[in-house]
Coordinates of C-alpha atoms in Angstrom, one line a residue:
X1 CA -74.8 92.8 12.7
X2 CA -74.6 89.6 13.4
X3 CA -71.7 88.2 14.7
X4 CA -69.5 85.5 13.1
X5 CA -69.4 82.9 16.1
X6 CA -73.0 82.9 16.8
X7 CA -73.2 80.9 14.0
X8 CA -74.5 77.7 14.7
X9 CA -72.0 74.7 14.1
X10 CA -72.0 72.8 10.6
X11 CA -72.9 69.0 10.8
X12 CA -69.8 66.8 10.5
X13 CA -69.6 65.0 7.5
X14 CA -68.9 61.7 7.9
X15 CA -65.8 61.0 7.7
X16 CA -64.1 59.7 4.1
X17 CA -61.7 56.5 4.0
X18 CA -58.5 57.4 2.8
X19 CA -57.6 57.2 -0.4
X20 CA -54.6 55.1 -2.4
X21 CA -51.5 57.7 -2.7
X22 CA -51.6 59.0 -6.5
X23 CA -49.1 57.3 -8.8
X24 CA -48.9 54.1 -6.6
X25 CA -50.7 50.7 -7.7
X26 CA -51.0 47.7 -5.8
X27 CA -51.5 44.3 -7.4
X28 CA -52.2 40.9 -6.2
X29 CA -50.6 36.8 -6.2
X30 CA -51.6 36.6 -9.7
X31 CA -50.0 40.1 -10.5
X32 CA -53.7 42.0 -10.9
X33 CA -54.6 45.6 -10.0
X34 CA -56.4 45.5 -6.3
X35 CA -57.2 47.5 -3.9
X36 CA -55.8 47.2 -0.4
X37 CA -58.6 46.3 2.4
X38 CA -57.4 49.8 4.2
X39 CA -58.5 52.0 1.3
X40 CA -61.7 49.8 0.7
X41 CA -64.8 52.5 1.0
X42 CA -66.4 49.1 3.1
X43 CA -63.8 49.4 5.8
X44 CA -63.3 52.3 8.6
X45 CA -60.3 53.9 8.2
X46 CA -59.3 53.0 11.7
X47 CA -60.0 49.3 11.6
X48 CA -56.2 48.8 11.0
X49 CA -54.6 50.8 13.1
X50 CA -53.5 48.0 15.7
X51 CA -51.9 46.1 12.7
X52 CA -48.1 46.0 13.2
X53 CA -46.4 47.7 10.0
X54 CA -44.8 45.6 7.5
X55 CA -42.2 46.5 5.5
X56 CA -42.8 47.4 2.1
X57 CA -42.1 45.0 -1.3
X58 CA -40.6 45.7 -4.3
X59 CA -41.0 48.6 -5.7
X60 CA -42.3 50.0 -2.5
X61 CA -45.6 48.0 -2.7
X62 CA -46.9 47.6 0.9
X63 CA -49.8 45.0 0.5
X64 CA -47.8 41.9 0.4
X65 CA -49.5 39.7 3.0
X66 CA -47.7 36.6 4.8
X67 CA -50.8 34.0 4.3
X68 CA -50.2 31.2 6.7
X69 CA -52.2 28.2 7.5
X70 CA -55.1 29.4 9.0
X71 CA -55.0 32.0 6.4
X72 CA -54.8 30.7 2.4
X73 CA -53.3 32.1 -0.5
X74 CA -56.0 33.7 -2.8
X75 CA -56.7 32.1 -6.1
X76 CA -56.8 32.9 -8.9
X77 CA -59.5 32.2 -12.2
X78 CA -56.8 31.8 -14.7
X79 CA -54.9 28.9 -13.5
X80 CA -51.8 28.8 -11.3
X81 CA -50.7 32.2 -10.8
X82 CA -47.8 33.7 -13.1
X83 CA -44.4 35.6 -11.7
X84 CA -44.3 39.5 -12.8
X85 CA -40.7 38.8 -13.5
X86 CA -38.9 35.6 -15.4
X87 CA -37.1 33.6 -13.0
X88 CA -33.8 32.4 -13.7
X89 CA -32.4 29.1 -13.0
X90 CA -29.4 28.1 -10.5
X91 CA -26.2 29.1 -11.9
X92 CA -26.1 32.7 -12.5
X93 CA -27.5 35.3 -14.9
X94 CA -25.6 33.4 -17.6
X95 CA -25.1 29.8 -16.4
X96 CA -29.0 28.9 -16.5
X97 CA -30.7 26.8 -19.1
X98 CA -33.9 28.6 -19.4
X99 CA -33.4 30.6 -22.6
X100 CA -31.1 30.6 -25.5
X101 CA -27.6 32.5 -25.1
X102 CA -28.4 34.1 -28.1
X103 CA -32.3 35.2 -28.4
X104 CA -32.2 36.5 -32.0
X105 CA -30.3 34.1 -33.5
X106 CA -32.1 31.9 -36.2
X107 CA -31.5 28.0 -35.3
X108 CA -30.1 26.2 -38.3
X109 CA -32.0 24.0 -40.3
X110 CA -31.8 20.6 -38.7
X111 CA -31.1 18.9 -42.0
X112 CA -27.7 20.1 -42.4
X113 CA -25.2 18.6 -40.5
X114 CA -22.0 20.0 -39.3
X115 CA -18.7 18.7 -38.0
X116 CA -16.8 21.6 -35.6
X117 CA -12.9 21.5 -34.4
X118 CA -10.0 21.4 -36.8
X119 CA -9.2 17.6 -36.4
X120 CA -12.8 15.9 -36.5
X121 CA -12.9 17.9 -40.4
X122 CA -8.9 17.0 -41.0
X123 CA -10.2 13.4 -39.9
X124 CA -13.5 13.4 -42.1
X125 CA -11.1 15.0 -45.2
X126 CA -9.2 11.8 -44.6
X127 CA -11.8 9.2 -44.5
X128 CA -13.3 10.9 -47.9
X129 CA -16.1 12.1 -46.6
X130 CA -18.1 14.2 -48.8
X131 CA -18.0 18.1 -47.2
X132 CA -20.2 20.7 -48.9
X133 CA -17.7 24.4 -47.6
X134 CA -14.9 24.7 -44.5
X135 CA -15.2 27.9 -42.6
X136 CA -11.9 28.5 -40.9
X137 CA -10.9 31.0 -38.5
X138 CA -9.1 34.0 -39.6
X139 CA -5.4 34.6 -38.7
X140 CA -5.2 31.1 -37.6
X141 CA -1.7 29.7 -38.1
X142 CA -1.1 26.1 -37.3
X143 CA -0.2 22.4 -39.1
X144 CA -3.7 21.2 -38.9
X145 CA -5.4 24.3 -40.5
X146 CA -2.7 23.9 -43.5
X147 CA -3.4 20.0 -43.4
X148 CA -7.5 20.5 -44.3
X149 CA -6.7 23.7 -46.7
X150 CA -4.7 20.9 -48.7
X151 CA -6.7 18.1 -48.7
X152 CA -10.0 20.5 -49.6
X153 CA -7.9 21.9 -52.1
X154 CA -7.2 18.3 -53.5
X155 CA -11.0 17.4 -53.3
X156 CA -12.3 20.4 -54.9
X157 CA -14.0 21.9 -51.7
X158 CA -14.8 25.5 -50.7
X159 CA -12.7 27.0 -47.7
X160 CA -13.2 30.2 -46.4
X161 CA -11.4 32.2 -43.9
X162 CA -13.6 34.2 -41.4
X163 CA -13.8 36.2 -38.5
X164 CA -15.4 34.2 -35.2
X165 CA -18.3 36.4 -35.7
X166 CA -19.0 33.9 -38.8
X167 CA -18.6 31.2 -36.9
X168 CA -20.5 31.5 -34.0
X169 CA -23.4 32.5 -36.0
X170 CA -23.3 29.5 -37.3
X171 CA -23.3 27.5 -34.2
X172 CA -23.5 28.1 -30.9
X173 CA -21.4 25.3 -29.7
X174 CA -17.6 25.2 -29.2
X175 CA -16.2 25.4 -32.6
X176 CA -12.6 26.0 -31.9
X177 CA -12.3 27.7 -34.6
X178 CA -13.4 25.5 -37.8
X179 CA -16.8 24.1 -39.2
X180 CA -17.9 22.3 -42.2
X181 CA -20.9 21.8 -43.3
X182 CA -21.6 18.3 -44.4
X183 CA -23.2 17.3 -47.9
X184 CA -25.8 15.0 -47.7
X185 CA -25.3 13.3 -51.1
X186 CA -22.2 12.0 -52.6
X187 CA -20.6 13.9 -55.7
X188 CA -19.5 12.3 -59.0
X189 CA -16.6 12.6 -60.7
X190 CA -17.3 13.7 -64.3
X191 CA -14.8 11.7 -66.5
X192 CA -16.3 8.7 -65.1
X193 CA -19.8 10.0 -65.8
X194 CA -18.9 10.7 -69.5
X195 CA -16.7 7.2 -69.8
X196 CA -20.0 5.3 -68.8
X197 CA -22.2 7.1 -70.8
X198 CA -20.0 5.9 -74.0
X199 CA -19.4 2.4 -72.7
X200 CA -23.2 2.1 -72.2
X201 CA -24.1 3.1 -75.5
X202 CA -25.7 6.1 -74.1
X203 CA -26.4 9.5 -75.6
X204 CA -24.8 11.8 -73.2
X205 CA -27.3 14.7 -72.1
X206 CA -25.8 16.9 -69.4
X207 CA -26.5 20.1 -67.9
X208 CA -24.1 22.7 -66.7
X209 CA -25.0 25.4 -64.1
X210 CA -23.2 28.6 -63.8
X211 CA -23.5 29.9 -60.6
X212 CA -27.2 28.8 -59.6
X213 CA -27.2 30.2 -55.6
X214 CA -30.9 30.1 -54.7
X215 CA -31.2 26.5 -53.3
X216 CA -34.8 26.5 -54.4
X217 CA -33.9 27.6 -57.9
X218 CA -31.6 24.5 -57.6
X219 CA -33.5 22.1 -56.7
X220 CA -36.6 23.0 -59.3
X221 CA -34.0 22.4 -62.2
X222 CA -32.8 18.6 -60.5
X223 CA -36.2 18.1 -60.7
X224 CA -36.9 18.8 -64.0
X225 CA -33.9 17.5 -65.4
X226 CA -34.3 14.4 -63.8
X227 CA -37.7 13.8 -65.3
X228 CA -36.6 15.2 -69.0
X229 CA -33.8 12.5 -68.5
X230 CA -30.7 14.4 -68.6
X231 CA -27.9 12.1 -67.1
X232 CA -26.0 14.3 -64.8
X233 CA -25.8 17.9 -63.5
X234 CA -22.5 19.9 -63.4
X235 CA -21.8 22.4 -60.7
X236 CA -18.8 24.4 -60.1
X237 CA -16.8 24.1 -56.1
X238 CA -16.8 27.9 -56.0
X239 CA -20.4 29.9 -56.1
X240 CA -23.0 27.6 -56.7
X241 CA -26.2 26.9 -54.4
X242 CA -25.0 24.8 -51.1
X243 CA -26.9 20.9 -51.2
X244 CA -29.6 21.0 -48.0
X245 CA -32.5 19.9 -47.0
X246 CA -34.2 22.7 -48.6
X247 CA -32.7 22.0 -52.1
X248 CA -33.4 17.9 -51.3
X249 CA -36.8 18.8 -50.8
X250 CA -37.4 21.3 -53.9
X251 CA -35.6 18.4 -56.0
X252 CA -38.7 15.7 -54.9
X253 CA -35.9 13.4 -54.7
X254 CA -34.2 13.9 -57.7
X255 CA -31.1 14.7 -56.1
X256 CA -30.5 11.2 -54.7
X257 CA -31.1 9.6 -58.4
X258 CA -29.2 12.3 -60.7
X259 CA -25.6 12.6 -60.4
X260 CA -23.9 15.3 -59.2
X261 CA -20.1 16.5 -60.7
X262 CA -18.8 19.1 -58.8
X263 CA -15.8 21.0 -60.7
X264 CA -13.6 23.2 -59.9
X265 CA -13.2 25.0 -63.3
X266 CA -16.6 25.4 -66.0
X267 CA -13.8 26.5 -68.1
X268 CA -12.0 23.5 -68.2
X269 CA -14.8 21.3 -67.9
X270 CA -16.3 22.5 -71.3
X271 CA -13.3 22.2 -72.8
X272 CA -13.4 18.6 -71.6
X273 CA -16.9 17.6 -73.0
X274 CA -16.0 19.4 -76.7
X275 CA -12.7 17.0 -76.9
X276 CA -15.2 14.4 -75.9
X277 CA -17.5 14.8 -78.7
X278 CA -20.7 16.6 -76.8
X279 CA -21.9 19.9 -78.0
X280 CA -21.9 22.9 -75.4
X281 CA -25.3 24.4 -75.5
X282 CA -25.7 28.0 -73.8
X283 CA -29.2 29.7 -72.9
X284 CA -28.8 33.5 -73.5
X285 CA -30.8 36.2 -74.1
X286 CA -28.0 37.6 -75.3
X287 CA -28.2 35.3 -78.1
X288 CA -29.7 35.8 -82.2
X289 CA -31.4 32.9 -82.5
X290 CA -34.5 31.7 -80.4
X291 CA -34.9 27.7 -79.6
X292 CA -37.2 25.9 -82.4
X293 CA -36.1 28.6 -85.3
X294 CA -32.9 27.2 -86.5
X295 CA -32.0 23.3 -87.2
X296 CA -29.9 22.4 -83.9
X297 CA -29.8 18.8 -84.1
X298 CA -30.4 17.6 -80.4
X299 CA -30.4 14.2 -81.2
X300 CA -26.5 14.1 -80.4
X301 CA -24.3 14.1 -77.3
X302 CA -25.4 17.6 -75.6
X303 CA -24.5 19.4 -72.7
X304 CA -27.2 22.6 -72.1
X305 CA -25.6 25.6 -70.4
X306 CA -27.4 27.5 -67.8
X307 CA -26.5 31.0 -66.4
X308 CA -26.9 32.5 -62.9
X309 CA -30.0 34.3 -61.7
X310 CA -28.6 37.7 -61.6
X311 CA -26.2 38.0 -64.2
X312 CA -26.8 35.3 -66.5
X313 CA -23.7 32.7 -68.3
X314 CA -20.5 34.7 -67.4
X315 CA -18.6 35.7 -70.8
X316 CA -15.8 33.4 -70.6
X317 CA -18.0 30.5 -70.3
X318 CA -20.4 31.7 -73.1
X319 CA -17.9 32.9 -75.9
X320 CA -16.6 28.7 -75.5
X321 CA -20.3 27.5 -76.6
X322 CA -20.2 25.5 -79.7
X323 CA -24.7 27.4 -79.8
X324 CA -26.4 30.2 -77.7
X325 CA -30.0 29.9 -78.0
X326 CA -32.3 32.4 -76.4
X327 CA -36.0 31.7 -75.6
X328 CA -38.3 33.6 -77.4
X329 CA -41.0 35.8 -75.5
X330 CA -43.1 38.4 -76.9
X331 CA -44.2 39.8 -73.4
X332 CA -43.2 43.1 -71.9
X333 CA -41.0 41.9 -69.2
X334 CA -38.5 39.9 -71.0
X335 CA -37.6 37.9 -68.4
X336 CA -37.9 34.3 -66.9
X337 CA -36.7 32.6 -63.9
X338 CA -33.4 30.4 -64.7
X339 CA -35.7 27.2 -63.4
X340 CA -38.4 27.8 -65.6
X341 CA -35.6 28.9 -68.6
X342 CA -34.1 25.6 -68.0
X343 CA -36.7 23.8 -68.2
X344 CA -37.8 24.8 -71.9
X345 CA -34.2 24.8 -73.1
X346 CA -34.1 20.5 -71.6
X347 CA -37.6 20.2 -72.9
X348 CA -36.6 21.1 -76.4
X349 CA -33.4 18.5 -76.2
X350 CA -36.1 15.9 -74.7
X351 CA -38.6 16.4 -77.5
X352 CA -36.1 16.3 -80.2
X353 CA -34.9 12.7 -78.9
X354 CA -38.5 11.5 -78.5
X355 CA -39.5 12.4 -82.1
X356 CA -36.4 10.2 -83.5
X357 CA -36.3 7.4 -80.9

């Protein structure tokens, strides 16, 4: 039987280089998976063994080499090489300049302009500046914020008391509790609008809009009005679509040639153009009679009513009509956007005036 250690001895095999520790990854200047020169199968494993240790990086990384001058940085093929991390400037986690305070918050359209602290607004109140709404902040208790709730009252302008969470959404800088946005065109007062019509000789051809909110919608009907030739459009303070740039641009222009009268009661104001002699026109689908199957004289002083996108002319303002016309459709969806209703309803008045002109 042969024994065990007679055996001759097994040839050594060459000896392996070692191997990167599982789970650890090593990346270069430019932030690249590498591998380090010691686990490089080119390299003998004891090439760097007289290499003084260095002490590890981040994240316990140890090939972080000091490159000197008789040693340059690598380069990289992308261009200069890019941080793993985002630096941040001097002045703390929160005092640098290098992103926005508040990442997910949408930046406000350039085109409306704002006015921030209680005493520039009280000031532009004042002067009779034209201001679109006044956000105030809630629980605020002092001579100035009763100052700009009276004068807004006065002028017929929207104020709303909010929490700060309101208001520093809609800006980040240092509102001190009160903004206002500013209207960029100038509102006219109706009675004047209606006395001038008369004076002129004019037919008066208005249109009212009930609660119109979608500043697209808004601007689509100034539009069409304006070319139709009606003479002024009638808005109420509370609920209706805010004047931007969106509804400036929707409106081609037409809202810096057709007047606006901003009221602070529809209720009142219709009862004001039916003592004046014009006859209050509503567009209703709640009404009998379509426009073009009954003789409604259009010729006359006119004022066309329009109703909100959701919920149509509210019920106080339609049971004062003097005629509720509805648009006929035979389709299956029975329904038409308030810009493109509008437009038919002022089309109809137009058409009436051209055939008798």
């Amino acid at each position: 039987m042969e024994n065990p250690t007679d055996r001759p001895d097994r040839p050594e095999r060459p000896q392996r280089p070692a191997r990167p520790v599982a789970g650890r990854r090593f990346y270069d200047g430019a932030n690249r998976p590498v591998t380090p020169k010691q686990f490089r199968p080119d390299r003998r494993a004891d090439e760097f063994d007289d290499r003084p240790a260095r002490p590890r990086g981040r994240g316990g990384s140890d090939n972080r080499d000091d490159f000197g001058a008789d040693r340059p940085a690598p380069r990289s093929d992308r261009g200069d090489s890019r941080p793993p991390f985002r630096e941040r400037s001097e002045g703390g986690p929160r005092g640098g300049q290098d992103r926005p305070r508040y990442e997910s918050r949408p930046a406000q359209a350039s085109s409306i302009d704002m006015l921030f602290g209680l005493r520039p607004i009280l000031e532009a109140l004042s002067a009779g500046r034209t201001l679109e709404k006044i956000f105030l902040l809630r629980g605020t208790k002092n001579s100035l914020v009763t100052d700009i709730s009276t004068a807004a009252r006065e002028a017929g302008i929207q104020v709303q008391m909010v929490p700060v969470e309101k208001l520093d959404n809609l800006t980040r800088k240092n509102h001190q509790g009160a903004v206002a946005f500013v209207s960029p065109i100038d509102y006219a007062p109706l009675d004047n609008i209606v006395s001038g019509l008369f004076e002129e000789g004019k037919v008066p051809f208005l249109l009212l809009l009930d609660r119109i909110t979608d500043v697209r919608n808004f601007g689509a009907i100034a539009r069409t009005a304006e070319c139709l030739g009606v003479q002024a459009i009638v808005v109420p303070s509370r609920g209706a679509a805010q004047i931007n740039g969106d509804a400036l641009k929707t409106s081609a222009g037409a809202l810096n040639i057709l007047p606006v009268c901003r009221e602070v009661s529809l209720h009142e104001t219709i009862r004001f153009l039916q003592q004046s002699g014009i006859t209050v026109v509503a567009c209703t689908e709640k009404a009998e009679e379509a426009v073009g199957s009954t003789d409604v004289d259009f010729s006359g002083p006119v004022a066309v009513l329009m109703g909100s996108e959701e919920d149509g002319i509210s019920p106080d303002l339609l049971n004062l009509a003097d005629v509720k016309l509805k648009v006929p459709m035979t389709g299956q969806i029975q329904s038409l956007n308030v810009g493109v209703a509008a437009g038919i309803m002022l089309f109809e008045v137009a058409r009436q005036r051209v055939a008798q002109a």
